[in-house]
Amino acid sequence: MESALFSPYTIKNVTLKNRIVMAPMCMYSSHDEDGKLQDWHYTHYVSRAVGQVGLIMVEATAVTPQGRISPQDLGIWSDDHVPGLKKLVEMIKANGSKSSIQIAHAGRKATVTGDIVAPSAIAFNESYKTPKELTNNEIKETIAAFKAGARRAKEAGFDIIEIHGAHGYLINEFLSPLSNKREDEYGGSSENRYRFLEEVIEAIKEVWDGPLFVRVSANDYTEGGLIPADYVQYAKRMKDQGVDLIDVSSGAVVPAKIDAYPGYQVSFADKIRNEANIPTGAVGLITKAVQAEEILKNSRADLIFIARELLRDPYWPRTAAKELGVSIDSPKQYERGWL
């Protein structure tokens, strides 16, 4: 059969050889706490490029030291980070994949030493520190940090940038009324809660004209929180701003019970794609090629983000191709053992 999963996909000036994306997953492996890549990262990411993943997305990479999820996170807050990232991009591309990076700020879910910040001074739960409420000047400084991170991503040669607006981190905290209790222009109405992300996107566009993705948590799973219909409206705004694709995850802005089952977030990607008329990526317990094929052929999403299954199987594209009965090119070095 003709496979959707192994068909190319073009976004602006970038063509992916297939619809398989390595989802961003924290490795907590920057041991010296300076945010720099270690040997582990090169092995980890490049092995998935060898495995024929179409797009390799580097994990949440912090735009400020204060914005790290953990002290072992990667950083993009300094020009000193660029050479290591440039080397990684070159290695990924040498093995036939496109490269992306997710730029992020953890907000109130940061577990670093010192003060942490958020839209409002509300802790995530009793195990987390209470954040300081960002002043308007600090908001402007944080937006500038996202812009500088995007500039460095461009200098490193990444094909695509993704803004991390999900999982209860800073941008998600601004979007959700559960975590944003501000009474100024960054809080209250839906329009005001969107303003921080809006300004981050506009700032990044000043230094970046390549494909731009945003990851969202499309359901807060909590009464009074956001639901997928709210994210359809946000996605329309993002599309108007020139965002190319919404990477649709869910949850984690507040503690909540989530019923996770195979493809449990796909309906959110479907809704946003077809009601906001913007391309989406589907993620969440997608482990089988037939699942991915169904999502794509039924126009429920445009890209398939594979996370934990790629931790278990770096050559998942080969596994998926065999499942679908299609042949894909192997690395030349592996030809004798690929079939």
Tab-separated table of C-alpha atoms in Angstrom:
chain	number	residue	atom	x	y	z
A	1	MET	CA	0.000	0.000	0.000
A	2	GLU	CA	1.007	3.608	-0.361
A	3	SER	CA	2.166	4.767	3.057
A	4	ALA	CA	1.254	8.170	4.464
A	5	LEU	CA	3.782	7.756	7.275
A	6	PHE	CA	6.639	7.479	4.806
A	7	SER	CA	5.516	10.254	2.497
A	8	PRO	CA	7.509	13.508	2.495
A	9	TYR	CA	6.192	16.664	4.129
A	10	THR	CA	7.199	20.219	3.266
A	11	ILE	CA	6.905	23.177	5.628
A	12	LYS	CA	8.090	26.446	4.090
A	13	ASN	CA	11.604	25.715	2.806
A	14	VAL	CA	12.084	22.444	4.718
A	15	THR	CA	11.108	19.003	3.396
A	16	LEU	CA	11.021	16.060	5.787
A	17	LYS	CA	11.602	12.662	4.164
A	18	ASN	CA	8.803	11.120	6.236
A	19	ARG	CA	6.190	12.114	8.843
A	20	ILE	CA	8.074	10.669	11.830
A	21	VAL	CA	9.275	13.178	14.420
A	22	MET	CA	11.403	12.375	17.434
A	23	ALA	CA	9.464	14.180	20.160
A	24	PRO	CA	11.463	16.376	22.551
A	25	MET	CA	12.331	14.420	25.690
A	26	CYS	CA	14.474	15.735	28.551
A	27	MET	CA	17.670	13.753	29.053
A	28	TYR	CA	18.830	15.460	32.297
A	29	SER	CA	22.387	14.844	31.142
A	30	SER	CA	24.149	18.210	31.188
A	31	HIS	CA	26.197	17.137	34.180
A	32	ASP	CA	28.231	20.292	34.737
A	33	GLU	CA	25.083	22.436	35.043
A	34	ASP	CA	26.233	24.875	32.367
A	35	GLY	CA	23.595	23.712	29.889
A	36	LYS	CA	26.082	22.301	27.384
A	37	LEU	CA	25.718	19.160	25.314
A	38	GLN	CA	27.539	16.062	26.518
A	39	ASP	CA	28.722	13.010	24.559
A	40	TRP	CA	25.467	11.304	25.580
A	41	HIS	CA	23.383	13.805	23.607
A	42	TYR	CA	25.328	13.248	20.388
A	43	THR	CA	24.931	9.478	20.666
A	44	HIS	CA	21.251	9.742	21.614
A	45	TYR	CA	20.080	12.086	18.861
A	46	VAL	CA	22.309	10.949	16.020
A	47	SER	CA	21.392	7.275	16.509
A	48	ARG	CA	17.747	8.183	15.747
A	49	ALA	CA	18.865	10.009	12.606
A	50	VAL	CA	20.720	6.838	11.595
A	51	GLY	CA	17.445	5.041	12.321
A	52	GLN	CA	15.750	7.153	9.599
A	53	VAL	CA	13.573	9.473	11.710
A	54	GLY	CA	12.488	12.367	9.483
A	55	LEU	CA	12.810	15.158	12.063
A	56	ILE	CA	14.925	15.059	15.209
A	57	MET	CA	13.711	17.519	17.846
A	58	VAL	CA	16.158	18.370	20.604
A	59	GLU	CA	14.701	18.373	24.108
A	60	ALA	CA	13.384	21.397	26.016
A	61	THR	CA	16.334	23.805	25.976
A	62	ALA	CA	16.190	26.675	28.441
A	63	VAL	CA	16.314	30.308	27.343
A	64	THR	CA	17.485	31.398	30.837
A	65	PRO	CA	19.353	29.539	33.603
A	66	GLN	CA	16.363	30.194	35.880
A	67	GLY	CA	14.087	28.616	33.255
A	68	ARG	CA	15.568	25.114	33.403
A	69	ILE	CA	13.276	22.282	34.444
A	70	SER	CA	16.276	20.733	36.228
A	71	PRO	CA	19.901	21.782	36.772
A	72	GLN	CA	20.906	19.122	34.207
A	73	ASP	CA	18.865	20.632	31.348
A	74	LEU	CA	20.331	21.900	28.106
A	75	GLY	CA	20.573	25.650	27.654
A	76	ILE	CA	20.490	28.192	24.862
A	77	TRP	CA	20.864	31.301	27.035
A	78	SER	CA	24.494	31.915	26.040
A	79	ASP	CA	26.438	32.188	22.803
A	80	ASP	CA	28.744	29.585	24.378
A	81	HIS	CA	26.025	27.008	23.692
A	82	VAL	CA	26.056	27.554	19.936
A	83	PRO	CA	29.192	25.566	18.921
A	84	GLY	CA	27.987	22.365	20.586
A	85	LEU	CA	24.514	22.713	19.092
A	86	LYS	CA	26.012	23.443	15.655
A	87	LYS	CA	28.051	20.238	15.851
A	88	LEU	CA	24.917	18.254	16.741
A	89	VAL	CA	22.926	19.781	13.860
A	90	GLU	CA	25.695	18.898	11.405
A	91	MET	CA	25.777	15.290	12.654
A	92	ILE	CA	21.987	14.939	12.403
A	93	LYS	CA	21.936	16.344	8.860
A	94	ALA	CA	24.877	14.152	7.788
A	95	ASN	CA	22.641	11.167	8.523
A	96	GLY	CA	19.704	12.391	6.423
A	97	SER	CA	17.360	13.886	9.032
A	98	LYS	CA	16.179	17.437	9.564
A	99	SER	CA	16.823	19.125	12.895
A	100	SER	CA	14.678	21.061	15.333
A	101	ILE	CA	15.010	22.437	18.845
A	102	GLN	CA	12.366	23.139	21.468
A	103	ILE	CA	13.102	26.391	23.294
A	104	ALA	CA	11.590	26.608	26.746
A	105	HIS	CA	11.192	28.237	30.128
A	106	ALA	CA	9.990	26.075	33.027
A	107	GLY	CA	8.336	28.878	35.016
A	108	ARG	CA	6.988	27.627	38.353
A	109	LYS	CA	8.006	24.030	37.582
A	110	ALA	CA	11.721	24.860	37.564
A	111	THR	CA	13.690	22.900	40.178
A	112	VAL	CA	16.847	25.012	40.131
A	113	THR	CA	18.415	26.815	43.078
A	114	GLY	CA	17.369	30.387	43.753
A	115	ASP	CA	14.153	32.150	42.893
A	116	ILE	CA	11.773	30.781	40.296
A	117	VAL	CA	9.160	32.838	38.444
A	118	ALA	CA	5.625	32.538	37.082
A	119	PRO	CA	2.696	34.705	35.992
A	120	SER	CA	1.308	34.450	39.544
A	121	ALA	CA	2.844	33.520	42.894
A	122	ILE	CA	1.149	30.105	43.098
A	123	ALA	CA	3.131	26.883	43.573
A	124	PHE	CA	2.404	23.899	41.314
A	125	ASN	CA	1.896	21.726	44.394
A	126	GLU	CA	3.267	21.390	47.940
A	127	SER	CA	6.473	19.802	46.620
A	128	TYR	CA	7.397	22.818	44.480
A	129	LYS	CA	8.688	26.206	45.530
A	130	THR	CA	6.338	29.185	45.438
A	131	PRO	CA	7.384	31.324	42.467
A	132	LYS	CA	7.800	35.065	42.343
A	133	GLU	CA	5.219	36.859	40.210
A	134	LEU	CA	6.939	38.274	37.135
A	135	THR	CA	7.022	42.040	36.875
A	136	ASN	CA	6.260	43.626	33.501
A	137	ASN	CA	9.953	44.390	33.051
A	138	GLU	CA	10.831	40.769	33.788
A	139	ILE	CA	8.219	39.646	31.253
A	140	LYS	CA	9.925	41.813	28.628
A	141	GLU	CA	13.322	40.374	29.601
A	142	THR	CA	11.962	36.827	29.261
A	143	ILE	CA	10.512	37.574	25.824
A	144	ALA	CA	13.936	38.944	24.842
A	145	ALA	CA	15.499	35.689	26.118
A	146	PHE	CA	13.224	33.642	23.830
A	147	LYS	CA	14.234	35.900	20.927
A	148	ALA	CA	17.936	35.481	21.727
A	149	GLY	CA	17.439	31.722	21.987
A	150	ALA	CA	15.852	31.680	18.533
A	151	ARG	CA	18.769	33.695	17.140
A	152	ARG	CA	21.217	31.158	18.575
A	153	ALA	CA	19.139	28.269	17.170
A	154	LYS	CA	19.424	29.886	13.751
A	155	GLU	CA	23.180	30.339	14.160
A	156	ALA	CA	23.458	26.648	15.086
A	157	GLY	CA	21.710	25.759	11.804
A	158	PHE	CA	18.466	24.200	13.047
A	159	ASP	CA	15.805	23.715	10.361
A	160	ILE	CA	12.799	24.224	12.668
A	161	ILE	CA	12.156	25.901	16.025
A	162	GLU	CA	9.441	24.776	18.425
A	163	ILE	CA	8.220	27.034	21.227
A	164	HIS	CA	7.355	25.017	24.351
A	165	GLY	CA	3.897	26.198	25.374
A	166	ALA	CA	2.806	22.983	27.093
A	167	HIS	CA	3.122	20.793	30.202
A	168	GLY	CA	2.651	23.505	32.790
A	169	TYR	CA	5.783	25.463	31.947
A	170	LEU	CA	5.906	29.250	31.725
A	171	ILE	CA	3.955	29.898	28.505
A	172	ASN	CA	1.321	27.318	29.480
A	173	GLU	CA	1.086	29.011	32.889
A	174	PHE	CA	0.212	32.309	31.220
A	175	LEU	CA	-2.395	30.681	28.949
A	176	SER	CA	-4.337	28.833	31.657
A	177	PRO	CA	-6.656	30.626	34.092
A	178	LEU	CA	-5.747	27.987	36.693
A	179	SER	CA	-2.187	29.336	36.957
A	180	ASN	CA	-2.593	32.918	35.729
A	181	LYS	CA	-4.429	35.155	38.211
A	182	ARG	CA	-2.919	38.431	36.990
A	183	GLU	CA	-5.044	41.552	36.746
A	184	ASP	CA	-2.898	43.471	34.258
A	185	GLU	CA	-2.652	43.172	30.459
A	186	TYR	CA	-1.197	39.631	30.791
A	187	GLY	CA	-4.119	38.154	32.754
A	188	GLY	CA	-7.870	37.979	33.059
A	189	SER	CA	-9.373	37.602	29.603
A	190	SER	CA	-8.389	34.915	27.108
A	191	GLU	CA	-6.882	37.642	24.938
A	192	ASN	CA	-4.745	38.930	27.811
A	193	ARG	CA	-3.597	35.445	28.829
A	194	TYR	CA	-2.505	34.852	25.215
A	195	ARG	CA	-0.493	38.096	25.130
A	196	PHE	CA	2.750	36.617	26.503
A	197	LEU	CA	2.846	33.871	23.845
A	198	GLU	CA	1.799	36.396	21.205
A	199	GLU	CA	4.750	38.634	22.083
A	200	VAL	CA	7.158	35.675	22.218
A	201	ILE	CA	6.107	34.651	18.697
A	202	GLU	CA	6.449	38.210	17.372
A	203	ALA	CA	9.897	38.585	18.940
A	204	ILE	CA	11.116	35.279	17.499
A	205	LYS	CA	9.868	36.236	14.032
A	206	GLU	CA	12.198	39.235	14.114
A	207	VAL	CA	15.187	36.861	13.980
A	208	TRP	CA	13.678	33.684	12.466
A	209	ASP	CA	11.861	33.135	9.170
A	210	GLY	CA	11.983	29.334	9.042
A	211	PRO	CA	9.252	26.892	10.117
A	212	LEU	CA	7.886	27.618	13.576
A	213	PHE	CA	6.001	25.088	15.719
A	214	VAL	CA	4.299	25.584	19.090
A	215	ARG	CA	3.656	22.722	21.523
A	216	VAL	CA	0.471	23.120	23.545
A	217	SER	CA	-1.328	21.265	26.324
A	218	ALA	CA	-4.792	21.190	24.796
A	219	ASN	CA	-6.645	20.057	27.907
A	220	ASP	CA	-6.109	21.036	31.561
A	221	TYR	CA	-8.247	18.074	32.754
A	222	THR	CA	-9.514	20.254	35.607
A	223	GLU	CA	-12.742	22.142	36.150
A	224	GLY	CA	-12.271	25.806	35.314
A	225	GLY	CA	-9.271	25.050	33.135
A	226	LEU	CA	-8.811	25.119	29.381
A	227	ILE	CA	-10.346	22.545	27.036
A	228	PRO	CA	-9.605	21.713	23.387
A	229	ALA	CA	-12.182	24.254	22.142
A	230	ASP	CA	-10.144	27.003	23.835
A	231	TYR	CA	-7.044	25.844	22.012
A	232	VAL	CA	-8.849	25.972	18.669
A	233	GLN	CA	-9.192	29.721	19.284
A	234	TYR	CA	-5.562	30.035	20.405
A	235	ALA	CA	-4.467	28.051	17.337
A	236	LYS	CA	-6.321	30.454	15.057
A	237	ARG	CA	-4.376	33.308	16.645
A	238	MET	CA	-1.106	31.424	16.201
A	239	LYS	CA	-1.900	30.732	12.561
A	240	ASP	CA	-2.587	34.441	12.006
A	241	GLN	CA	0.834	35.133	13.502
A	242	GLY	CA	2.527	32.768	11.069
A	243	VAL	CA	2.977	29.648	13.199
A	244	ASP	CA	3.247	26.660	10.859
A	245	LEU	CA	2.210	23.716	13.042
A	246	ILE	CA	0.725	23.019	16.481
A	247	ASP	CA	2.287	20.081	18.333
A	248	VAL	CA	-0.639	18.873	20.441
A	249	SER	CA	-0.016	17.399	23.880
A	250	SER	CA	-2.110	17.852	27.042
A	251	GLY	CA	-2.122	18.214	30.796
A	252	ALA	CA	0.430	19.077	33.490
A	253	VAL	CA	-0.426	22.726	34.179
A	254	VAL	CA	-1.972	21.615	37.489
A	255	PRO	CA	-1.927	18.198	39.187
A	256	ALA	CA	-4.682	16.141	37.549
A	257	LYS	CA	-5.573	12.525	36.866
A	258	ILE	CA	-5.169	11.692	33.175
A	259	ASP	CA	-6.589	8.552	31.571
A	260	ALA	CA	-3.714	7.760	29.214
A	261	TYR	CA	-4.511	5.142	26.565
A	262	PRO	CA	-3.162	4.564	23.036
A	263	GLY	CA	-3.678	7.746	21.039
A	264	TYR	CA	-5.428	9.538	23.915
A	265	GLN	CA	-4.422	12.986	22.632
A	266	VAL	CA	-5.109	12.427	18.935
A	267	SER	CA	-8.658	13.794	19.100
A	268	PHE	CA	-7.225	17.115	20.314
A	269	ALA	CA	-4.822	17.297	17.349
A	270	ASP	CA	-7.720	16.391	15.051
A	271	LYS	CA	-9.985	19.099	16.469
A	272	ILE	CA	-7.350	21.841	16.294
A	273	ARG	CA	-6.252	20.828	12.790
A	274	ASN	CA	-9.706	20.754	11.287
A	275	GLU	CA	-11.389	23.595	13.199
A	276	ALA	CA	-8.479	26.074	13.212
A	277	ASN	CA	-7.313	24.939	9.762
A	278	ILE	CA	-3.674	24.612	10.798
A	279	PRO	CA	-1.329	21.607	10.516
A	280	THR	CA	-0.850	19.600	13.699
A	281	GLY	CA	1.422	16.977	15.157
A	282	ALA	CA	-0.068	14.090	17.137
A	283	VAL	CA	1.716	12.658	20.174
A	284	GLY	CA	0.919	10.356	23.085
A	285	LEU	CA	1.165	6.554	23.304
A	286	ILE	CA	1.518	6.165	19.542
A	287	THR	CA	3.577	3.003	19.274
A	288	LYS	CA	2.424	1.148	16.156
A	289	ALA	CA	2.756	2.047	12.483
A	290	VAL	CA	-0.897	1.234	11.794
A	291	GLN	CA	-1.903	3.769	14.455
A	292	ALA	CA	0.218	6.427	12.782
A	293	GLU	CA	-1.094	5.519	9.349
A	294	GLU	CA	-4.710	5.801	10.512
A	295	ILE	CA	-4.102	9.240	12.037
A	296	LEU	CA	-2.516	10.581	8.867
A	297	LYS	CA	-4.871	9.012	6.331
A	298	ASN	CA	-7.934	10.183	8.230
A	299	SER	CA	-6.502	13.739	8.217
A	300	ARG	CA	-6.362	13.899	12.014
A	301	ALA	CA	-2.773	15.230	12.067
A	302	ASP	CA	0.076	15.932	9.662
A	303	LEU	CA	3.088	14.687	11.624
A	304	ILE	CA	3.519	11.861	14.134
A	305	PHE	CA	5.626	12.662	17.201
A	306	ILE	CA	7.119	9.478	18.640
A	307	ALA	CA	8.524	9.682	22.161
A	308	ARG	CA	9.033	6.668	24.413
A	309	GLU	CA	8.818	4.148	21.597
A	310	LEU	CA	11.951	5.782	20.152
A	311	LEU	CA	13.681	5.331	23.507
A	312	ARG	CA	12.944	1.613	23.261
A	313	ASP	CA	13.732	1.320	19.551
A	314	PRO	CA	16.054	3.887	17.912
A	315	TYR	CA	15.262	2.235	14.564
A	316	TRP	CA	11.489	2.487	14.936
A	317	PRO	CA	11.094	3.749	11.340
A	318	ARG	CA	12.487	0.415	10.132
A	319	THR	CA	10.109	-1.437	12.470
A	320	ALA	CA	7.195	0.682	11.211
A	321	ALA	CA	8.093	0.135	7.547
A	322	LYS	CA	8.170	-3.628	8.047
A	323	GLU	CA	4.775	-3.463	9.796
A	324	LEU	CA	3.310	-1.538	6.846
A	325	GLY	CA	4.985	-3.689	4.218
A	326	VAL	CA	6.966	-0.839	2.675
A	327	SER	CA	10.692	-0.571	2.093
A	328	ILE	CA	12.761	2.401	3.183
A	329	ASP	CA	16.390	3.228	2.555
A	330	SER	CA	18.878	2.036	5.114
A	331	PRO	CA	22.100	3.701	6.139
A	332	LYS	CA	24.694	2.442	3.658
A	333	GLN	CA	26.682	0.980	6.523
A	334	TYR	CA	23.711	-1.167	7.615
A	335	GLU	CA	22.568	-2.502	4.243
A	336	ARG	CA	23.677	-6.078	4.901
A	337	GLY	CA	21.519	-6.322	8.036
A	338	TRP	CA	18.602	-3.961	7.329
A	339	LEU	CA	16.146	-6.268	5.561
